[in-house]
């Protein structure tokens, strides 16, 4: 099983998580992602956010999974994943901020 899981994850992402995002992560992410946050999280900043490195299956999969955390997560790297989330956020803003 360990070999399967290691082959499933093809890369990693550096993320910032709010306290609410970190709590919600355990509801939506695999145990490997939750464990990675527990192992790599920095000390919380003054707002309680932590930075951590998590394994990802692919950019497309990570985009969908991390998008579920909404504004409780910020993608720091890789840049391609950050750009995908930026594009999605802009699209959502254009829909929801219409007059």
PDB file of N, CA and C in Angstrom:
ATOM      1  N   UNK A   1       0.822  -1.193   0.000  1.00  0.00           N
ATOM      2  CA  UNK A   1       0.000   0.000   0.000  1.00  0.00           C
ATOM      3  C   UNK A   1       0.867   1.259   0.000  1.00  0.00           C
ATOM      4  N   UNK A   2       1.964   1.253   0.735  1.00  0.00           N
ATOM      5  CA  UNK A   2       2.837   2.414   0.785  1.00  0.00           C
ATOM      6  C   UNK A   2       3.404   2.729  -0.592  1.00  0.00           C
ATOM      7  N   UNK A   3       3.774   1.700  -1.356  1.00  0.00           N
ATOM      8  CA  UNK A   3       4.276   1.907  -2.711  1.00  0.00           C
ATOM      9  C   UNK A   3       3.229   2.534  -3.608  1.00  0.00           C
ATOM     10  N   UNK A   4       1.985   2.093  -3.453  1.00  0.00           N
ATOM     11  CA  UNK A   4       0.899   2.672  -4.240  1.00  0.00           C
ATOM     12  C   UNK A   4       0.733   4.145  -3.921  1.00  0.00           C
ATOM     13  N   UNK A   5       0.713   4.482  -2.637  1.00  0.00           N
ATOM     14  CA  UNK A   5       0.533   5.879  -2.246  1.00  0.00           C
ATOM     15  C   UNK A   5       1.684   6.743  -2.725  1.00  0.00           C
ATOM     16  N   UNK A   6       2.900   6.228  -2.642  1.00  0.00           N
ATOM     17  CA  UNK A   6       4.039   7.040  -3.090  1.00  0.00           C
ATOM     18  C   UNK A   6       4.002   7.247  -4.600  1.00  0.00           C
ATOM     19  N   UNK A   7       3.455   6.285  -5.358  1.00  0.00           N
ATOM     20  CA  UNK A   7       3.351   6.463  -6.801  1.00  0.00           C
ATOM     21  C   UNK A   7       2.169   7.345  -7.175  1.00  0.00           C
ATOM     22  N   UNK A   8       1.191   7.457  -6.292  1.00  0.00           N
ATOM     23  CA  UNK A   8       0.017   8.286  -6.538  1.00  0.00           C
ATOM     24  C   UNK A   8       0.383   9.765  -6.540  1.00  0.00           C
ATOM     25  N   UNK A   9       1.249  10.166  -5.632  1.00  0.00           N
ATOM     26  CA  UNK A   9       1.629  11.566  -5.508  1.00  0.00           C
ATOM     27  C   UNK A   9       2.811  11.860  -6.422  1.00  0.00           C
ATOM     28  N   UNK A  10       2.606  12.782  -7.348  1.00  0.00           N
ATOM     29  CA  UNK A  10       3.599  13.090  -8.371  1.00  0.00           C
ATOM     30  C   UNK A  10       4.383  14.364  -8.095  1.00  0.00           C
ATOM     31  N   UNK A  11       4.007  15.086  -7.074  1.00  0.00           N
ATOM     32  CA  UNK A  11       4.691  16.337  -6.774  1.00  0.00           C
ATOM     33  C   UNK A  11       4.293  16.841  -5.417  1.00  0.00           C
ATOM     34  N   UNK A  12       4.550  18.116  -5.187  1.00  0.00           N
ATOM     35  CA  UNK A  12       4.174  18.712  -3.916  1.00  0.00           C
ATOM     36  C   UNK A  12       3.821  20.176  -4.131  1.00  0.00           C
ATOM     37  N   UNK A  13       3.069  20.679  -3.180  1.00  0.00           N
ATOM     38  CA  UNK A  13       2.668  22.080  -3.211  1.00  0.00           C
ATOM     39  C   UNK A  13       2.982  22.698  -1.856  1.00  0.00           C
ATOM     40  N   UNK A  14       3.359  23.963  -1.891  1.00  0.00           N
ATOM     41  CA  UNK A  14       3.543  24.725  -0.662  1.00  0.00           C
ATOM     42  C   UNK A  14       2.301  25.584  -0.509  1.00  0.00           C
ATOM     43  N   UNK A  15       1.669  25.467   0.646  1.00  0.00           N
ATOM     44  CA  UNK A  15       0.407  26.162   0.887  1.00  0.00           C
ATOM     45  C   UNK A  15       0.447  26.906   2.207  1.00  0.00           C
ATOM     46  N   UNK A  16      -0.426  27.902   2.313  1.00  0.00           N
ATOM     47  CA  UNK A  16      -0.700  28.563   3.596  1.00  0.00           C
ATOM     48  C   UNK A  16      -2.126  28.199   3.962  1.00  0.00           C
ATOM     49  N   UNK A  17      -2.335  27.852   5.210  1.00  0.00           N
ATOM     50  CA  UNK A  17      -3.660  27.467   5.690  1.00  0.00           C
ATOM     51  C   UNK A  17      -4.062  28.317   6.880  1.00  0.00           C
ATOM     52  N   UNK A  18      -5.304  28.788   6.847  1.00  0.00           N
ATOM     53  CA  UNK A  18      -5.862  29.484   8.003  1.00  0.00           C
ATOM     54  C   UNK A  18      -6.193  28.430   9.054  1.00  0.00           C
ATOM     55  N   UNK A  19      -6.481  28.843  10.281  1.00  0.00           N
ATOM     56  CA  UNK A  19      -6.899  27.867  11.282  1.00  0.00           C
ATOM     57  C   UNK A  19      -8.129  27.073  10.827  1.00  0.00           C
ATOM     58  N   UNK A  20      -9.102  27.751  10.218  1.00  0.00           N
ATOM     59  CA  UNK A  20     -10.310  27.051   9.731  1.00  0.00           C
ATOM     60  C   UNK A  20      -9.956  26.094   8.598  1.00  0.00           C
ATOM     61  N   UNK A  21      -9.048  26.512   7.719  1.00  0.00           N
ATOM     62  CA  UNK A  21      -8.626  25.653   6.626  1.00  0.00           C
ATOM     63  C   UNK A  21      -7.920  24.408   7.117  1.00  0.00           C
ATOM     64  N   UNK A  22      -7.104  24.577   8.117  1.00  0.00           N
ATOM     65  CA  UNK A  22      -6.387  23.421   8.681  1.00  0.00           C
ATOM     66  C   UNK A  22      -7.362  22.442   9.318  1.00  0.00           C
ATOM     67  N   UNK A  23      -8.360  22.962   9.977  1.00  0.00           N
ATOM     68  CA  UNK A  23      -9.385  22.101  10.586  1.00  0.00           C
ATOM     69  C   UNK A  23     -10.189  21.377   9.505  1.00  0.00           C
ATOM     70  N   UNK A  24     -10.591  22.099   8.490  1.00  0.00           N
ATOM     71  CA  UNK A  24     -11.403  21.519   7.408  1.00  0.00           C
ATOM     72  C   UNK A  24     -10.604  20.529   6.573  1.00  0.00           C
ATOM     73  N   UNK A  25      -9.313  20.704   6.489  1.00  0.00           N
ATOM     74  CA  UNK A  25      -8.467  19.829   5.691  1.00  0.00           C
ATOM     75  C   UNK A  25      -8.680  18.367   6.058  1.00  0.00           C
ATOM     76  N   UNK A  26      -8.841  18.082   7.335  1.00  0.00           N
ATOM     77  CA  UNK A  26      -9.010  16.693   7.765  1.00  0.00           C
ATOM     78  C   UNK A  26     -10.321  16.087   7.255  1.00  0.00           C
ATOM     79  N   UNK A  27     -11.272  16.933   6.868  1.00  0.00           N
ATOM     80  CA  UNK A  27     -12.546  16.441   6.330  1.00  0.00           C
ATOM     81  C   UNK A  27     -12.476  16.160   4.837  1.00  0.00           C
ATOM     82  N   UNK A  28     -11.587  16.843   4.122  1.00  0.00           N
ATOM     83  CA  UNK A  28     -11.604  16.743   2.659  1.00  0.00           C
ATOM     84  C   UNK A  28     -10.360  16.122   2.045  1.00  0.00           C
ATOM     85  N   UNK A  29      -9.276  16.044   2.784  1.00  0.00           N
ATOM     86  CA  UNK A  29      -8.008  15.580   2.205  1.00  0.00           C
ATOM     87  C   UNK A  29      -7.651  14.178   2.691  1.00  0.00           C
ATOM     88  N   UNK A  30      -6.758  13.561   1.954  1.00  0.00           N
ATOM     89  CA  UNK A  30      -6.270  12.234   2.335  1.00  0.00           C
ATOM     90  C   UNK A  30      -5.430  12.329   3.601  1.00  0.00           C
ATOM     91  N   UNK A  31      -5.246  11.199   4.233  1.00  0.00           N
ATOM     92  CA  UNK A  31      -4.430  11.172   5.453  1.00  0.00           C
ATOM     93  C   UNK A  31      -2.982  11.568   5.138  1.00  0.00           C
ATOM     94  N   UNK A  32      -2.507  11.282   3.928  1.00  0.00           N
ATOM     95  CA  UNK A  32      -1.140  11.664   3.560  1.00  0.00           C
ATOM     96  C   UNK A  32      -0.988  13.182   3.552  1.00  0.00           C
ATOM     97  N   UNK A  33      -1.997  13.887   3.074  1.00  0.00           N
ATOM     98  CA  UNK A  33      -1.953  15.349   3.046  1.00  0.00           C
ATOM     99  C   UNK A  33      -2.060  15.904   4.458  1.00  0.00           C
ATOM    100  N   UNK A  34      -2.977  15.380   5.244  1.00  0.00           N
ATOM    101  CA  UNK A  34      -3.146  15.829   6.627  1.00  0.00           C
ATOM    102  C   UNK A  34      -1.864  15.581   7.419  1.00  0.00           C
ATOM    103  N   UNK A  35      -1.264  14.406   7.238  1.00  0.00           N
ATOM    104  CA  UNK A  35      -0.012  14.080   7.931  1.00  0.00           C
ATOM    105  C   UNK A  35       1.123  15.009   7.492  1.00  0.00           C
ATOM    106  N   UNK A  36       1.166  15.322   6.192  1.00  0.00           N
ATOM    107  CA  UNK A  36       2.216  16.221   5.689  1.00  0.00           C
ATOM    108  C   UNK A  36       2.094  17.602   6.320  1.00  0.00           C
ATOM    109  N   UNK A  37       0.867  18.091   6.481  1.00  0.00           N
ATOM    110  CA  UNK A  37       0.676  19.384   7.141  1.00  0.00           C
ATOM    111  C   UNK A  37       1.160  19.294   8.584  1.00  0.00           C
ATOM    112  N   UNK A  38       0.800  18.239   9.274  1.00  0.00           N
ATOM    113  CA  UNK A  38       1.218  18.077  10.670  1.00  0.00           C
ATOM    114  C   UNK A  38       2.740  18.045  10.796  1.00  0.00           C
ATOM    115  N   UNK A  39       3.404  17.446   9.808  1.00  0.00           N
ATOM    116  CA  UNK A  39       4.859  17.293   9.871  1.00  0.00           C
ATOM    117  C   UNK A  39       5.633  18.522   9.396  1.00  0.00           C
ATOM    118  N   UNK A  40       5.048  19.302   8.480  1.00  0.00           N
ATOM    119  CA  UNK A  40       5.813  20.391   7.867  1.00  0.00           C
ATOM    120  C   UNK A  40       5.323  21.784   8.230  1.00  0.00           C
ATOM    121  N   UNK A  41       4.232  21.890   8.946  1.00  0.00           N
ATOM    122  CA  UNK A  41       3.654  23.211   9.236  1.00  0.00           C
ATOM    123  C   UNK A  41       4.612  24.076  10.048  1.00  0.00           C
ATOM    124  N   UNK A  42       4.689  25.321   9.631  1.00  0.00           N
ATOM    125  CA  UNK A  42       5.465  26.303  10.387  1.00  0.00           C
ATOM    126  C   UNK A  42       4.680  26.683  11.636  1.00  0.00           C
ATOM    127  N   UNK A  43       5.314  27.416  12.505  1.00  0.00           N
ATOM    128  CA  UNK A  43       4.568  27.987  13.618  1.00  0.00           C
ATOM    129  C   UNK A  43       3.547  28.964  13.042  1.00  0.00           C
ATOM    130  N   UNK A  44       2.390  29.064  13.661  1.00  0.00           N
ATOM    131  CA  UNK A  44       1.371  29.991  13.149  1.00  0.00           C
ATOM    132  C   UNK A  44       1.867  31.434  13.176  1.00  0.00           C
ATOM    133  N   UNK A  45       1.446  32.211  12.142  1.00  0.00           N
ATOM    134  CA  UNK A  45       1.763  33.638  12.136  1.00  0.00           C
ATOM    135  C   UNK A  45       0.788  34.353  13.076  1.00  0.00           C
ATOM    136  N   UNK A  46       0.821  35.660  13.088  1.00  0.00           N
ATOM    137  CA  UNK A  46      -0.010  36.415  14.034  1.00  0.00           C
ATOM    138  C   UNK A  46      -1.507  36.217  13.799  1.00  0.00           C
ATOM    139  N   UNK A  47      -1.896  35.791  12.580  1.00  0.00           N
ATOM    140  CA  UNK A  47      -3.302  35.516  12.286  1.00  0.00           C
ATOM    141  C   UNK A  47      -3.644  34.034  12.406  1.00  0.00           C
ATOM    142  N   UNK A  48      -2.680  33.231  12.788  1.00  0.00           N
ATOM    143  CA  UNK A  48      -2.913  31.802  12.971  1.00  0.00           C
ATOM    144  C   UNK A  48      -2.652  30.949  11.739  1.00  0.00           C
ATOM    145  N   UNK A  49      -2.241  31.560  10.623  1.00  0.00           N
ATOM    146  CA  UNK A  49      -1.964  30.812   9.400  1.00  0.00           C
ATOM    147  C   UNK A  49      -0.624  30.100   9.507  1.00  0.00           C
ATOM    148  N   UNK A  50      -0.569  28.896   8.906  1.00  0.00           N
ATOM    149  CA  UNK A  50       0.672  28.123   8.844  1.00  0.00           C
ATOM    150  C   UNK A  50       1.036  27.890   7.381  1.00  0.00           C
ATOM    151  N   UNK A  51       2.302  27.678   7.125  1.00  0.00           N
ATOM    152  CA  UNK A  51       2.789  27.288   5.801  1.00  0.00           C
ATOM    153  C   UNK A  51       3.223  25.840   5.896  1.00  0.00           C
ATOM    154  N   UNK A  52       2.859  25.046   4.877  1.00  0.00           N
ATOM    155  CA  UNK A  52       3.196  23.621   4.888  1.00  0.00           C
ATOM    156  C   UNK A  52       3.416  23.138   3.463  1.00  0.00           C
ATOM    157  N   UNK A  53       4.076  21.996   3.345  1.00  0.00           N
ATOM    158  CA  UNK A  53       4.310  21.353   2.054  1.00  0.00           C
ATOM    159  C   UNK A  53       3.494  20.060   2.039  1.00  0.00           C
ATOM    160  N   UNK A  54       2.678  19.913   0.994  1.00  0.00           N
ATOM    161  CA  UNK A  54       1.805  18.744   0.897  1.00  0.00           C
ATOM    162  C   UNK A  54       2.024  18.019  -0.423  1.00  0.00           C
ATOM    163  N   UNK A  55       1.826  16.697  -0.425  1.00  0.00           N
ATOM    164  CA  UNK A  55       1.941  15.950  -1.681  1.00  0.00           C
ATOM    165  C   UNK A  55       0.714  16.203  -2.554  1.00  0.00           C
ATOM    166  N   UNK A  56       0.920  16.213  -3.877  1.00  0.00           N
ATOM    167  CA  UNK A  56      -0.201  16.352  -4.805  1.00  0.00           C
ATOM    168  C   UNK A  56      -0.123  15.264  -5.871  1.00  0.00           C
ATOM    169  N   UNK A  57      -1.297  14.834  -6.326  1.00  0.00           N
ATOM    170  CA  UNK A  57      -1.360  13.826  -7.393  1.00  0.00           C
ATOM    171  C   UNK A  57      -1.028  14.440  -8.738  1.00  0.00           C
ATOM    172  N   UNK A  58      -1.632  15.583  -9.021  1.00  0.00           N
ATOM    173  CA  UNK A  58      -1.430  16.298 -10.272  1.00  0.00           C
ATOM    174  C   UNK A  58      -1.896  17.730 -10.044  1.00  0.00           C
ATOM    175  N   UNK A  59      -1.572  18.616 -10.968  1.00  0.00           N
ATOM    176  CA  UNK A  59      -2.040  19.998 -10.832  1.00  0.00           C
ATOM    177  C   UNK A  59      -3.558  20.054 -10.890  1.00  0.00           C
ATOM    178  N   UNK A  60      -4.147  19.291 -11.789  1.00  0.00           N
ATOM    179  CA  UNK A  60      -5.607  19.294 -11.936  1.00  0.00           C
ATOM    180  C   UNK A  60      -6.292  18.789 -10.665  1.00  0.00           C
ATOM    181  N   UNK A  61      -5.808  17.699 -10.126  1.00  0.00           N
ATOM    182  CA  UNK A  61      -6.407  17.142  -8.911  1.00  0.00           C
ATOM    183  C   UNK A  61      -6.215  18.086  -7.731  1.00  0.00           C
ATOM    184  N   UNK A  62      -5.021  18.623  -7.573  1.00  0.00           N
ATOM    185  CA  UNK A  62      -4.749  19.544  -6.465  1.00  0.00           C
ATOM    186  C   UNK A  62      -5.606  20.792  -6.580  1.00  0.00           C
ATOM    187  N   UNK A  63      -5.802  21.284  -7.796  1.00  0.00           N
ATOM    188  CA  UNK A  63      -6.652  22.456  -8.022  1.00  0.00           C
ATOM    189  C   UNK A  63      -8.047  22.202  -7.462  1.00  0.00           C
ATOM    190  N   UNK A  64      -8.638  21.077  -7.834  1.00  0.00           N
ATOM    191  CA  UNK A  64      -9.984  20.752  -7.364  1.00  0.00           C
ATOM    192  C   UNK A  64     -10.057  20.556  -5.863  1.00  0.00           C
ATOM    193  N   UNK A  65      -9.085  19.856  -5.313  1.00  0.00           N
ATOM    194  CA  UNK A  65      -9.104  19.575  -3.871  1.00  0.00           C
ATOM    195  C   UNK A  65      -8.871  20.844  -3.049  1.00  0.00           C
ATOM    196  N   UNK A  66      -7.883  21.633  -3.418  1.00  0.00           N
ATOM    197  CA  UNK A  66      -7.573  22.825  -2.625  1.00  0.00           C
ATOM    198  C   UNK A  66      -8.623  23.917  -2.809  1.00  0.00           C
ATOM    199  N   UNK A  67      -9.260  23.945  -3.960  1.00  0.00           N
ATOM    200  CA  UNK A  67     -10.340  24.909  -4.191  1.00  0.00           C
ATOM    201  C   UNK A  67     -11.467  24.716  -3.186  1.00  0.00           C
ATOM    202  N   UNK A  68     -11.634  23.510  -2.719  1.00  0.00           N
ATOM    203  CA  UNK A  68     -12.670  23.207  -1.726  1.00  0.00           C
ATOM    204  C   UNK A  68     -12.446  23.953  -0.413  1.00  0.00           C
ATOM    205  N   UNK A  69     -11.241  24.421  -0.192  1.00  0.00           N
ATOM    206  CA  UNK A  69     -10.944  25.167   1.032  1.00  0.00           C
ATOM    207  C   UNK A  69     -11.228  26.659   0.889  1.00  0.00           C
ATOM    208  N   UNK A  70     -11.578  27.089  -0.308  1.00  0.00           N
ATOM    209  CA  UNK A  70     -11.936  28.486  -0.533  1.00  0.00           C
ATOM    210  C   UNK A  70     -10.833  29.439  -0.106  1.00  0.00           C
ATOM    211  N   UNK A  71     -11.225  30.494   0.590  1.00  0.00           N
ATOM    212  CA  UNK A  71     -10.276  31.527   1.013  1.00  0.00           C
ATOM    213  C   UNK A  71      -9.492  31.135   2.260  1.00  0.00           C
ATOM    214  N   UNK A  72      -9.602  29.877   2.666  1.00  0.00           N
ATOM    215  CA  UNK A  72      -8.847  29.398   3.826  1.00  0.00           C
ATOM    216  C   UNK A  72      -7.502  28.804   3.445  1.00  0.00           C
ATOM    217  N   UNK A  73      -7.184  28.854   2.147  1.00  0.00           N
ATOM    218  CA  UNK A  73      -5.897  28.341   1.679  1.00  0.00           C
ATOM    219  C   UNK A  73      -5.325  29.302   0.651  1.00  0.00           C
ATOM    220  N   UNK A  74      -4.007  29.426   0.651  1.00  0.00           N
ATOM    221  CA  UNK A  74      -3.292  30.161  -0.381  1.00  0.00           C
ATOM    222  C   UNK A  74      -2.215  29.242  -0.928  1.00  0.00           C
ATOM    223  N   UNK A  75      -2.173  29.099  -2.243  1.00  0.00           N
ATOM    224  CA  UNK A  75      -1.144  28.291  -2.880  1.00  0.00           C
ATOM    225  C   UNK A  75       0.079  29.187  -3.084  1.00  0.00           C
ATOM    226  N   UNK A  76       1.209  28.773  -2.568  1.00  0.00           N
ATOM    227  CA  UNK A  76       2.455  29.513  -2.758  1.00  0.00           C
ATOM    228  C   UNK A  76       3.275  28.933  -3.899  1.00  0.00           C
ATOM    229  N   UNK A  77       3.244  27.622  -4.078  1.00  0.00           N
ATOM    230  CA  UNK A  77       3.986  26.947  -5.141  1.00  0.00           C
ATOM    231  C   UNK A  77       3.348  25.585  -5.381  1.00  0.00           C
ATOM    232  N   UNK A  78       3.435  25.046  -6.559  1.00  0.00           N
ATOM    233  CA  UNK A  78       4.121  25.570  -7.730  1.00  0.00           C
ATOM    234  C   UNK A  78       3.326  26.702  -8.391  1.00  0.00           C
ATOM    235  N   UNK A  79       4.026  27.498  -9.179  1.00  0.00           N
ATOM    236  CA  UNK A  79       3.402  28.649  -9.829  1.00  0.00           C
ATOM    237  C   UNK A  79       2.242  28.258 -10.732  1.00  0.00           C
ATOM    238  N   UNK A  80       2.341  27.111 -11.424  1.00  0.00           N
ATOM    239  CA  UNK A  80       1.251  26.676 -12.310  1.00  0.00           C
ATOM    240  C   UNK A  80      -0.035  26.430 -11.525  1.00  0.00           C
ATOM    241  N   UNK A  81       0.088  25.846 -10.351  1.00  0.00           N
ATOM    242  CA  UNK A  81      -1.092  25.603  -9.525  1.00  0.00           C
ATOM    243  C   UNK A  81      -1.646  26.919  -8.993  1.00  0.00           C
ATOM    244  N   UNK A  82      -0.767  27.798  -8.584  1.00  0.00           N
ATOM    245  CA  UNK A  82      -1.195  29.121  -8.114  1.00  0.00           C
ATOM    246  C   UNK A  82      -1.945  29.863  -9.222  1.00  0.00           C
ATOM    247  N   UNK A  83      -1.437  29.792 -10.447  1.00  0.00           N
ATOM    248  CA  UNK A  83      -2.082  30.455 -11.580  1.00  0.00           C
ATOM    249  C   UNK A  83      -3.467  29.862 -11.857  1.00  0.00           C
ATOM    250  N   UNK A  84      -3.594  28.560 -11.741  1.00  0.00           N
ATOM    251  CA  UNK A  84      -4.908  27.935 -11.943  1.00  0.00           C
ATOM    252  C   UNK A  84      -5.918  28.443 -10.927  1.00  0.00           C
ATOM    253  N   UNK A  85      -5.501  28.517  -9.661  1.00  0.00           N
ATOM    254  CA  UNK A  85      -6.414  29.018  -8.626  1.00  0.00           C
ATOM    255  C   UNK A  85      -6.723  30.480  -8.845  1.00  0.00           C
ATOM    256  N   UNK A  86      -5.737  31.259  -9.282  1.00  0.00           N
ATOM    257  CA  UNK A  86      -5.960  32.677  -9.561  1.00  0.00           C
ATOM    258  C   UNK A  86      -7.007  32.832 -10.659  1.00  0.00           C
ATOM    259  N   UNK A  87      -6.891  32.042 -11.717  1.00  0.00           N
ATOM    260  CA  UNK A  87      -7.834  32.092 -12.828  1.00  0.00           C
ATOM    261  C   UNK A  87      -9.250  31.725 -12.352  1.00  0.00           C
ATOM    262  N   UNK A  88      -9.364  30.686 -11.549  1.00  0.00           N
ATOM    263  CA  UNK A  88     -10.666  30.273 -11.029  1.00  0.00           C
ATOM    264  C   UNK A  88     -11.250  31.349 -10.125  1.00  0.00           C
ATOM    265  N   UNK A  89     -10.431  31.918  -9.271  1.00  0.00           N
ATOM    266  CA  UNK A  89     -10.912  32.973  -8.365  1.00  0.00           C
ATOM    267  C   UNK A  89     -11.409  34.181  -9.154  1.00  0.00           C
ATOM    268  N   UNK A  90     -10.696  34.538 -10.219  1.00  0.00           N
ATOM    269  CA  UNK A  90     -11.122  35.667 -11.047  1.00  0.00           C
ATOM    270  C   UNK A  90     -12.453  35.360 -11.719  1.00  0.00           C
ATOM    271  N   UNK A  91     -12.617  34.139 -12.184  1.00  0.00           N
ATOM    272  CA  UNK A  91     -13.877  33.737 -12.794  1.00  0.00           C
ATOM    273  C   UNK A  91     -15.032  33.780 -11.802  1.00  0.00           C
ATOM    274  N   UNK A  92     -14.791  33.295 -10.605  1.00  0.00           N
ATOM    275  CA  UNK A  92     -15.822  33.349  -9.561  1.00  0.00           C
ATOM    276  C   UNK A  92     -16.167  34.779  -9.197  1.00  0.00           C
ATOM    277  N   UNK A  93     -15.150  35.602  -9.075  1.00  0.00           N
ATOM    278  CA  UNK A  93     -15.389  37.011  -8.746  1.00  0.00           C
ATOM    279  C   UNK A  93     -16.223  37.676  -9.826  1.00  0.00           C
ATOM    280  N   UNK A  94     -15.954  37.369 -11.091  1.00  0.00           N
ATOM    281  CA  UNK A  94     -16.729  38.012 -12.160  1.00  0.00           C
ATOM    282  C   UNK A  94     -18.188  37.587 -12.133  1.00  0.00           C
ATOM    283  N   UNK A  95     -18.452  36.380 -11.690  1.00  0.00           N
ATOM    284  CA  UNK A  95     -19.842  35.913 -11.575  1.00  0.00           C
ATOM    285  C   UNK A  95     -20.530  36.533 -10.370  1.00  0.00           C
ATOM    286  N   UNK A  96     -19.879  36.491  -9.220  1.00  0.00           N
ATOM    287  CA  UNK A  96     -20.533  36.887  -7.973  1.00  0.00           C
ATOM    288  C   UNK A  96     -20.477  38.386  -7.676  1.00  0.00           C
ATOM    289  N   UNK A  97     -19.633  39.118  -8.388  1.00  0.00           N
ATOM    290  CA  UNK A  97     -19.541  40.561  -8.136  1.00  0.00           C
ATOM    291  C   UNK A  97     -20.282  41.375  -9.187  1.00  0.00           C
ATOM    292  N   UNK A  98     -21.037  40.693 -10.041  1.00  0.00           N
ATOM    293  CA  UNK A  98     -21.844  41.428 -11.025  1.00  0.00           C
ATOM    294  C   UNK A  98     -22.899  42.242 -10.307  1.00  0.00           C
ATOM    295  N   UNK A  99     -23.202  43.383 -10.865  1.00  0.00           N
ATOM    296  CA  UNK A  99     -24.250  44.236 -10.274  1.00  0.00           C
ATOM    297  C   UNK A  99     -25.621  43.745 -10.654  1.00  0.00           C
TER     298      UNK A  99
END
